[in-house]
Coordinates of C-alpha atoms in Angstrom, one line a residue:
M1 CA -65.9 -14.5 10.6
A2 CA -62.7 -16.5 10.6
K3 CA -61.7 -18.3 13.7
T4 CA -58.5 -17.4 15.6
K5 CA -55.7 -19.8 14.7
S6 CA -52.7 -20.7 16.8
A7 CA -49.6 -22.8 16.5
Y8 CA -46.7 -23.9 18.7
F9 CA -43.3 -22.5 18.1
C10 CA -39.9 -23.6 19.5
Q11 CA -38.4 -20.5 21.3
S12 CA -34.9 -21.8 20.6
C13 CA -34.9 -22.3 16.8
G14 CA -38.4 -21.2 15.6
Y15 CA -39.7 -24.6 14.5
E16 CA -43.5 -24.6 14.0
S17 CA -45.8 -27.4 15.1
A18 CA -49.6 -27.8 15.1
K19 CA -49.5 -29.4 18.5
W20 CA -47.3 -29.2 21.6
L21 CA -44.2 -31.3 21.6
G22 CA -41.9 -32.1 24.5
R23 CA -38.8 -32.2 22.4
C24 CA -38.1 -30.1 19.3
P25 CA -37.3 -32.3 16.3
S26 CA -35.2 -29.5 14.8
C27 CA -32.8 -28.5 17.6
N28 CA -33.5 -31.3 20.1
E29 CA -34.2 -28.9 23.0
W30 CA -36.7 -29.9 25.6
N31 CA -39.8 -27.9 26.8
T32 CA -39.3 -25.0 24.4
F33 CA -42.7 -25.0 22.6
V34 CA -45.0 -22.1 23.4
E35 CA -48.4 -21.5 21.9
E36 CA -48.8 -18.3 19.9
I37 CA -51.7 -16.8 18.0
I38 CA -50.8 -16.5 14.3
E39 CA -54.1 -15.1 12.9
K40 CA -56.6 -12.7 14.6
T41 CA -60.2 -12.5 13.7
S42 CA -60.1 -8.9 12.5
A43 CA -56.5 -8.7 11.4
K44 CA -55.5 -7.0 8.2
V45 CA -52.4 -7.8 6.3
P46 CA -49.7 -5.3 7.3
S47 CA -47.7 -3.6 4.6
W48 CA -45.4 -0.7 4.4
K49 CA -46.8 1.8 1.9
T50 CA -44.8 4.4 0.1
S51 CA -45.9 8.1 0.0
T52 CA -47.7 7.7 -3.3
G53 CA -49.8 4.9 -1.9
T54 CA -49.5 2.9 -5.2
Q55 CA -47.9 -0.5 -5.5
R56 CA -45.7 -1.3 -8.4
L57 CA -46.3 -4.5 -10.2
N58 CA -43.1 -6.4 -10.8
K59 CA -42.6 -8.2 -14.1
P60 CA -40.0 -10.7 -15.1
S61 CA -37.0 -9.3 -16.9
K62 CA -34.4 -11.0 -19.0
V63 CA -31.0 -11.0 -17.3
D64 CA -29.3 -9.4 -20.4
D65 CA -31.8 -6.5 -20.3
I66 CA -31.2 -5.6 -16.7
Q67 CA -28.9 -2.6 -16.5
S68 CA -25.9 -2.7 -14.2
I69 CA -25.7 0.2 -11.8
S70 CA -22.7 1.2 -9.7
E71 CA -23.0 0.2 -6.0
D72 CA -23.1 3.4 -4.1
R73 CA -21.9 2.9 -0.5
T74 CA -22.1 5.3 2.4
L75 CA -19.0 5.5 4.6
T76 CA -19.8 5.3 8.3
G77 CA -16.6 7.0 9.5
D78 CA -15.6 3.8 11.3
L79 CA -12.9 2.1 9.3
E80 CA -13.3 -1.2 11.1
L81 CA -17.1 -1.3 10.5
D82 CA -16.7 -0.2 6.9
R83 CA -14.2 -3.1 6.4
V84 CA -16.6 -5.7 7.9
L85 CA -19.5 -4.4 5.8
G86 CA -17.5 -4.7 2.6
G87 CA -16.7 -1.0 2.1
G88 CA -19.6 0.9 3.6
L89 CA -23.4 0.9 3.9
V90 CA -25.4 -0.3 0.9
A91 CA -28.8 1.5 0.3
G92 CA -31.7 -0.6 1.5
S93 CA -29.6 -3.1 3.4
V94 CA -30.7 -4.7 6.7
I95 CA -27.9 -5.5 9.1
L96 CA -28.4 -7.6 12.2
I97 CA -25.8 -7.3 15.0
G98 CA -25.8 -9.8 17.8
G99 CA -23.7 -10.2 21.0
E100 CA -23.7 -10.9 24.7
P101 CA -25.3 -8.4 27.1
G102 CA -23.0 -5.6 28.1
I103 CA -20.5 -6.4 25.3
G104 CA -21.0 -2.9 23.6
K105 CA -23.6 -3.3 20.9
S106 CA -25.6 -0.2 21.9
T107 CA -22.4 1.7 22.3
L108 CA -21.1 0.8 18.9
M109 CA -24.4 1.7 17.2
L110 CA -24.8 5.0 19.1
Q111 CA -21.2 5.9 18.3
L112 CA -22.0 5.2 14.6
A113 CA -25.2 7.4 14.8
L114 CA -23.2 10.3 16.3
N115 CA -20.2 10.2 14.0
I116 CA -21.8 9.8 10.5
S117 CA -21.6 13.3 8.9
G118 CA -24.4 14.7 6.7
K119 CA -27.0 12.0 7.5
K120 CA -30.2 12.1 9.4
I121 CA -30.3 9.1 11.7
L122 CA -33.2 7.7 13.8
Y123 CA -32.1 5.7 16.9
V124 CA -35.1 3.6 18.1
S125 CA -34.7 2.2 21.6
G126 CA -37.0 -0.1 23.3
E127 CA -34.8 -0.9 26.3
E128 CA -33.4 2.5 27.5
S129 CA -34.9 5.9 28.2
E130 CA -33.9 9.1 26.4
Q131 CA -32.0 10.2 29.5
Q132 CA -29.9 7.0 29.6
I133 CA -29.0 7.4 25.9
K134 CA -28.2 11.0 26.4
M135 CA -25.8 10.2 29.2
R136 CA -24.0 7.6 27.0
A137 CA -23.9 10.0 24.1
E138 CA -22.2 12.7 26.2
R139 CA -19.6 10.1 27.4
I140 CA -18.9 8.9 23.8
T141 CA -18.5 12.2 22.0
K142 CA -18.5 15.9 22.8
S143 CA -19.2 17.2 19.2
P144 CA -21.6 14.9 17.3
K145 CA -21.4 15.3 13.5
A146 CA -24.7 13.8 12.5
D147 CA -28.4 14.8 13.0
C148 CA -29.2 12.0 15.5
Y149 CA -32.8 11.6 16.7
I150 CA -33.8 9.4 19.6
L151 CA -37.1 7.6 19.8
T152 CA -38.1 5.4 22.7
E153 CA -40.9 3.2 21.2
T154 CA -41.7 -0.5 20.9
S155 CA -44.8 -0.4 18.6
T156 CA -43.8 -0.8 14.9
Q157 CA -47.0 1.1 13.8
N158 CA -45.9 4.2 15.9
I159 CA -42.3 3.9 14.7
F160 CA -43.4 4.0 11.1
K161 CA -45.5 7.1 11.7
Q162 CA -42.4 8.8 13.1
I163 CA -40.4 7.6 10.2
E164 CA -42.8 9.1 7.7
A165 CA -42.7 12.4 9.5
L166 CA -38.9 12.5 10.0
E167 CA -37.7 10.7 6.8
P168 CA -34.3 9.6 8.2
N169 CA -31.4 8.3 6.1
I170 CA -30.4 5.5 8.5
I171 CA -32.4 3.7 11.1
I172 CA -31.0 1.8 14.2
V173 CA -33.3 -0.4 16.2
D174 CA -32.2 -1.5 19.7
S175 CA -33.4 -4.2 19.9
I176 CA -35.5 -6.3 17.6
Q177 CA -36.7 -8.5 20.5
T178 CA -38.4 -5.5 22.2
L179 CA -40.6 -4.5 19.2
H180 CA -44.1 -5.7 18.8
S181 CA -46.7 -5.4 16.0
S182 CA -50.4 -5.1 16.6
N183 CA -51.0 -7.5 13.7
I184 CA -49.7 -10.4 15.8
D185 CA -51.3 -11.2 19.1
S186 CA -48.3 -12.5 21.0
T187 CA -45.8 -11.1 23.5
P188 CA -42.8 -9.1 22.4
G189 CA -39.7 -11.3 21.8
S190 CA -41.7 -14.3 20.7
V191 CA -40.9 -16.1 17.5
S192 CA -44.0 -14.7 15.7
Q193 CA -43.3 -11.1 16.8
V194 CA -39.6 -11.1 15.9
R195 CA -40.4 -12.5 12.5
E196 CA -43.2 -10.1 11.8
C197 CA -41.4 -7.0 13.0
T198 CA -38.3 -7.9 11.0
A199 CA -40.5 -8.5 7.9
E200 CA -42.1 -5.0 8.2
L201 CA -38.7 -3.3 8.6
L202 CA -37.3 -5.4 5.7
R203 CA -40.1 -4.3 3.4
F204 CA -39.6 -0.7 4.4
A205 CA -35.8 -0.8 3.8
K206 CA -36.2 -2.3 0.3
E207 CA -38.9 0.0 -0.8
T208 CA -37.3 3.2 0.5
D209 CA -33.6 2.3 0.1
T210 CA -33.0 3.1 3.7
P211 CA -30.3 1.1 5.6
V212 CA -31.6 -0.5 8.8
F213 CA -29.5 -1.7 11.7
L214 CA -31.1 -4.3 14.0
I215 CA -29.6 -5.2 17.4
G216 CA -30.4 -8.7 18.4
H217 CA -30.1 -10.7 21.6
I218 CA -28.3 -14.0 21.8
T219 CA -29.1 -17.3 23.5
K220 CA -27.1 -19.1 26.1
D221 CA -25.3 -21.0 23.3
G222 CA -24.1 -17.8 21.7
T223 CA -26.4 -17.9 18.7
I224 CA -28.8 -15.0 17.8
A225 CA -32.1 -15.4 19.6
G226 CA -35.3 -15.9 17.7
P227 CA -36.1 -18.0 14.7
K228 CA -33.2 -19.1 12.4
I229 CA -35.2 -17.5 9.5
L230 CA -34.3 -14.1 11.0
E231 CA -30.7 -14.6 9.8
H232 CA -31.9 -15.6 6.4
M233 CA -34.1 -12.6 6.0
V234 CA -31.5 -9.9 6.6
D235 CA -28.6 -9.0 4.3
T236 CA -25.8 -9.0 6.8
V237 CA -25.3 -10.7 10.1
L238 CA -22.5 -9.4 12.4
Q239 CA -21.4 -10.9 15.7
F240 CA -19.9 -8.7 18.4
E241 CA -17.6 -10.9 20.5
G242 CA -15.2 -10.4 23.4
D243 CA -15.0 -10.7 27.2
R244 CA -16.6 -8.0 29.2
H245 CA -13.7 -8.2 31.6
H246 CA -11.1 -7.4 28.9
V247 CA -10.5 -4.4 26.7
Y248 CA -10.7 -5.8 23.2
R249 CA -13.8 -6.5 21.2
I250 CA -14.1 -8.3 17.8
L251 CA -16.8 -7.5 15.2
R252 CA -17.1 -10.6 13.0
S253 CA -19.1 -10.9 9.7
I254 CA -21.0 -14.2 9.6
K255 CA -23.1 -13.4 6.5
N256 CA -22.8 -10.6 4.0
R257 CA -24.6 -10.3 0.7
F258 CA -22.5 -7.2 -0.2
G259 CA -19.0 -8.3 0.8
A260 CA -16.8 -11.0 2.2
A261 CA -18.3 -13.1 4.9
A262 CA -15.0 -13.7 6.8
E263 CA -14.0 -10.1 7.7
L264 CA -13.5 -8.9 11.2
G265 CA -12.9 -5.6 12.9
I266 CA -11.2 -5.1 16.3
Y267 CA -12.0 -2.5 18.8
A268 CA -10.7 -1.4 22.2
M269 CA -13.3 -0.5 24.8
H270 CA -12.5 2.6 26.8
S271 CA -14.5 4.9 29.1
S272 CA -15.0 7.2 26.1
G273 CA -16.4 4.5 23.8
L274 CA -14.9 2.1 21.3
R275 CA -11.6 2.8 19.7
E276 CA -10.6 1.3 16.4
V277 CA -7.5 -1.0 16.4
S278 CA -5.9 -0.5 13.0
N279 CA -3.0 -2.9 13.6
P280 CA -4.4 -6.0 15.4
S281 CA -1.0 -7.7 15.5
E282 CA 0.0 -5.3 18.2
I283 CA -2.6 -6.8 20.6
L284 CA -2.2 -10.4 19.4
L285 CA 1.6 -10.5 19.9
S286 CA 2.8 -10.2 23.5
Q287 CA 5.8 -8.1 24.3
R288 CA 8.5 -10.4 25.8
D289 CA 11.8 -9.4 27.3
E290 CA 13.3 -12.9 27.0
E291 CA 12.6 -16.0 24.9
M292 CA 10.2 -18.5 26.4
S293 CA 9.4 -22.0 25.4
G294 CA 6.0 -23.0 24.1
I295 CA 5.4 -19.9 22.0
A296 CA 5.3 -19.7 18.2
I297 CA 4.1 -16.9 15.9
S298 CA 1.8 -17.7 12.9
A299 CA 0.7 -15.6 9.9
T300 CA -3.0 -15.9 9.4
L301 CA -5.8 -14.2 7.4
E302 CA -9.2 -13.0 8.5
G303 CA -11.1 -12.0 5.4
A304 CA -8.8 -9.7 3.5
R305 CA -6.7 -8.7 6.5
P306 CA -3.4 -10.4 7.3
M307 CA -2.5 -10.8 11.0
L308 CA 0.2 -12.3 13.0
I309 CA -1.0 -14.2 16.1
E310 CA 0.8 -15.9 19.0
T311 CA 0.1 -19.5 19.7
Q312 CA 0.9 -20.7 23.2
A313 CA 1.3 -24.3 24.3
L314 CA 1.9 -26.0 27.6
V315 CA 2.9 -29.6 27.8
S316 CA 3.2 -31.2 31.2
A317 CA 3.1 -34.6 32.8
A318 CA -0.4 -36.0 33.3
A319 CA -1.3 -36.1 37.0
Y320 CA -4.0 -38.7 36.4
G321 CA -4.4 -41.6 34.1
T322 CA -6.2 -39.8 31.3
P323 CA -4.3 -36.8 29.9
Q324 CA -6.1 -33.5 29.5
R325 CA -6.6 -31.8 26.1
S326 CA -7.7 -28.2 26.2
A327 CA -7.7 -25.5 23.5
N328 CA -8.7 -21.9 23.8
G329 CA -9.4 -20.2 20.5
F330 CA -8.7 -23.3 18.4
D331 CA -10.6 -26.5 17.5
T332 CA -9.8 -29.1 20.0
K333 CA -10.5 -32.0 17.6
R334 CA -8.0 -30.5 15.1
M335 CA -5.4 -30.1 18.0
N336 CA -5.9 -33.8 18.7
M337 CA -5.3 -34.6 15.1
L338 CA -2.0 -32.6 15.1
L339 CA -0.9 -34.4 18.3
A340 CA -1.5 -37.8 16.6
V341 CA 0.7 -36.6 13.6
L342 CA 3.5 -35.7 16.0
E343 CA 3.3 -39.1 17.6
K344 CA 3.1 -41.1 14.4
R345 CA 5.4 -39.2 12.1
C346 CA 7.9 -37.6 14.5
G347 CA 8.1 -40.1 17.4
F348 CA 7.1 -37.7 20.2
R349 CA 5.3 -39.5 23.0
L350 CA 2.5 -37.2 24.0
S351 CA -0.1 -39.8 24.9
T352 CA 0.8 -39.5 28.6
R353 CA 1.1 -35.7 28.6
D354 CA -1.3 -32.9 29.3
V355 CA -1.5 -30.5 26.4
F356 CA -3.0 -27.0 26.8
L357 CA -3.3 -24.6 23.8
N358 CA -4.1 -20.9 23.8
I359 CA -4.4 -18.3 21.0
A360 CA -3.3 -15.0 22.5
G361 CA -5.6 -12.0 22.4
G362 CA -8.8 -13.9 22.9
I363 CA -9.3 -14.5 19.1
K364 CA -10.8 -17.6 17.6
V365 CA -8.9 -18.9 14.5
E366 CA -10.1 -21.4 12.0
D367 CA -7.3 -20.8 9.4
P368 CA -5.4 -24.1 8.8
A369 CA -2.3 -22.1 8.1
I370 CA -1.6 -22.0 11.9
D371 CA -1.1 -25.8 12.0
L372 CA 2.7 -25.6 11.8
A373 CA 3.0 -22.9 14.4
I374 CA 0.8 -24.9 16.8
M375 CA 2.9 -28.1 16.4
V376 CA 6.2 -26.1 16.8
A377 CA 4.8 -24.5 20.0
I378 CA 3.8 -27.9 21.4
I379 CA 7.3 -29.4 20.8
S380 CA 8.9 -26.3 22.1
S381 CA 7.1 -26.7 25.4
H382 CA 7.7 -30.5 25.4
E383 CA 11.4 -30.1 24.9
D384 CA 11.6 -26.8 26.9
I385 CA 13.5 -25.1 24.0
A386 CA 12.5 -21.5 23.1
I387 CA 11.8 -20.5 19.5
S388 CA 13.3 -17.1 18.4
S389 CA 10.7 -14.3 18.5
K390 CA 11.9 -13.3 15.0
I391 CA 10.6 -16.5 13.4
C392 CA 7.0 -17.1 12.2
F393 CA 5.2 -19.9 10.4
A394 CA 2.5 -20.1 7.7
A395 CA 1.7 -23.6 6.6
E396 CA -0.9 -26.4 6.9
V397 CA 0.1 -29.9 8.1
G398 CA -1.4 -33.0 6.6
L399 CA -2.0 -36.4 8.2
S400 CA 1.1 -37.9 6.6
G401 CA 3.2 -35.0 8.0
E402 CA 3.5 -33.2 4.7
I403 CA 3.6 -29.3 4.8
R404 CA 0.8 -28.1 2.6
A405 CA 0.5 -24.8 0.8
V406 CA -1.9 -22.1 2.0
N407 CA -3.6 -19.3 0.0
R408 CA -2.4 -15.7 -0.4
I409 CA 1.1 -16.4 0.9
E410 CA 2.4 -13.1 -0.4
Q411 CA 0.2 -11.1 2.0
R412 CA 1.3 -13.3 4.9
I413 CA 5.0 -12.8 4.1
S414 CA 4.6 -9.0 3.6
E415 CA 2.8 -8.7 7.0
A416 CA 5.6 -10.6 8.7
E417 CA 8.2 -8.5 7.0
K418 CA 6.4 -5.3 7.9
L419 CA 6.4 -6.3 11.6
G420 CA 10.1 -6.9 11.7
F421 CA 10.3 -10.7 11.5
E422 CA 13.5 -12.1 10.0
R423 CA 12.5 -15.6 8.9
I424 CA 9.3 -17.4 7.9
F425 CA 8.6 -21.1 7.3
I426 CA 6.3 -21.9 4.4
S427 CA 5.4 -24.9 2.3
N428 CA 7.7 -25.8 -0.6
Y429 CA 4.6 -26.0 -2.8
N430 CA 4.0 -22.2 -2.2
L431 CA 7.2 -21.3 -4.1
K432 CA 5.4 -21.7 -7.4
G433 CA 4.8 -18.2 -8.8
L434 CA 6.4 -16.6 -5.8
I435 CA 9.0 -13.9 -6.5
L436 CA 11.5 -14.2 -3.7
D437 CA 13.6 -11.1 -4.6
R438 CA 10.8 -8.7 -3.6
F439 CA 11.0 -9.8 0.0
K440 CA 13.8 -8.9 2.5
I441 CA 12.7 -11.5 5.0
E442 CA 14.4 -15.0 4.8
I443 CA 11.9 -17.5 3.4
T444 CA 12.5 -21.1 4.4
P445 CA 10.5 -23.7 2.3
V446 CA 9.9 -27.1 3.9
R447 CA 8.3 -30.3 2.7
K448 CA 7.7 -32.4 5.8
I449 CA 7.3 -31.8 9.5
E450 CA 10.5 -33.6 10.2
D451 CA 12.4 -31.0 8.2
V452 CA 11.0 -28.2 10.4
F453 CA 12.1 -29.9 13.6
S454 CA 15.6 -30.7 12.3
L455 CA 16.1 -27.0 11.4
L456 CA 14.7 -25.7 14.7
F457 CA 15.7 -28.3 17.3
G458 CA 18.3 -30.3 15.6

């Protein structure tokens, strides 16, 4: 009889070691190793078996001989979720959704389960009772369209028995950290259990072409809890972001094998559930009765969606010897780089000034096309000169002060024109191939950052 084997796993990143270590060599966290049994004396290899009980033997195929089939997607009835997924649900896909506690992950998934028409959905919950889920369902919708079944269970073996009897079209698991498999002798939520339960659900999804949603917890750093291999195993990783004290939520695609990995969907949380926000610019642009300094509008892209966001800057005299640099929703290091360009190329003395930057709406932006708007907002606050609310910007700024071109400039200009803006500043290098006659908005091409300031503040 084989002896029981054990190993030590880092509960932060999933690193495996044969002995206990004080510090994880992978993520550098301290005291995170826990001993887990990885092989039992009488354990059998678990496998999801189809109804026929036979296992197909896969053989290698030449790439030219493989037939191309059309990708059939299932619409969820949620336009924002369909956009983030790449156009709908793909058969056999496994989708992992992570987010902070109370952000609305369970509400989003239950709302999905109740609104898909013509599908049999199994909602597996290991955290809430049937009565709690029923109360939320009554609050979300009065007339559910789908056949939604609730199962409160944490054992994967019992879950698969119910799946064989029910034969659902879509499965939702809330959450993967609460499941446990009898094939692994460790506590639920441990690295071994999370990996094993995900592997069983993954095998089931691929062999039966049933989409599976997995809700996952996150760590204190904001990353999805469990081993990093969990994100590699699934097809799609979605992050549900936002502040519990504010109305708006953002569903961001981190990884997607069936679509773009930079899409996002925006929701508004109400007492009756999550409402889709079809025009995100309405929440990212504040309504102002009068012009104020330190505010500039930028045209950005998130995936395939163009948006106009408001960049707010505040420049004030430093009260102490070292000036403060703070950015909310933008990379602080990049902000420091832009401040250095302003000092070197334009002569603005900001080394003794506090600079605070904020992206309105609570959104995080990594698009370099907002560089120009950020620099204009900083100088607007520094000089206390307001920028017209009918002007927007879409350009990247280089270290030498040159205005660099950005991609998909036509979509940015069209979005600005649709929202009533009268003028947009772009790079002179974006004019190549751009048909100016098709736009009614005034397009101002610029080459250097000095040209922008002379047109706005000169």
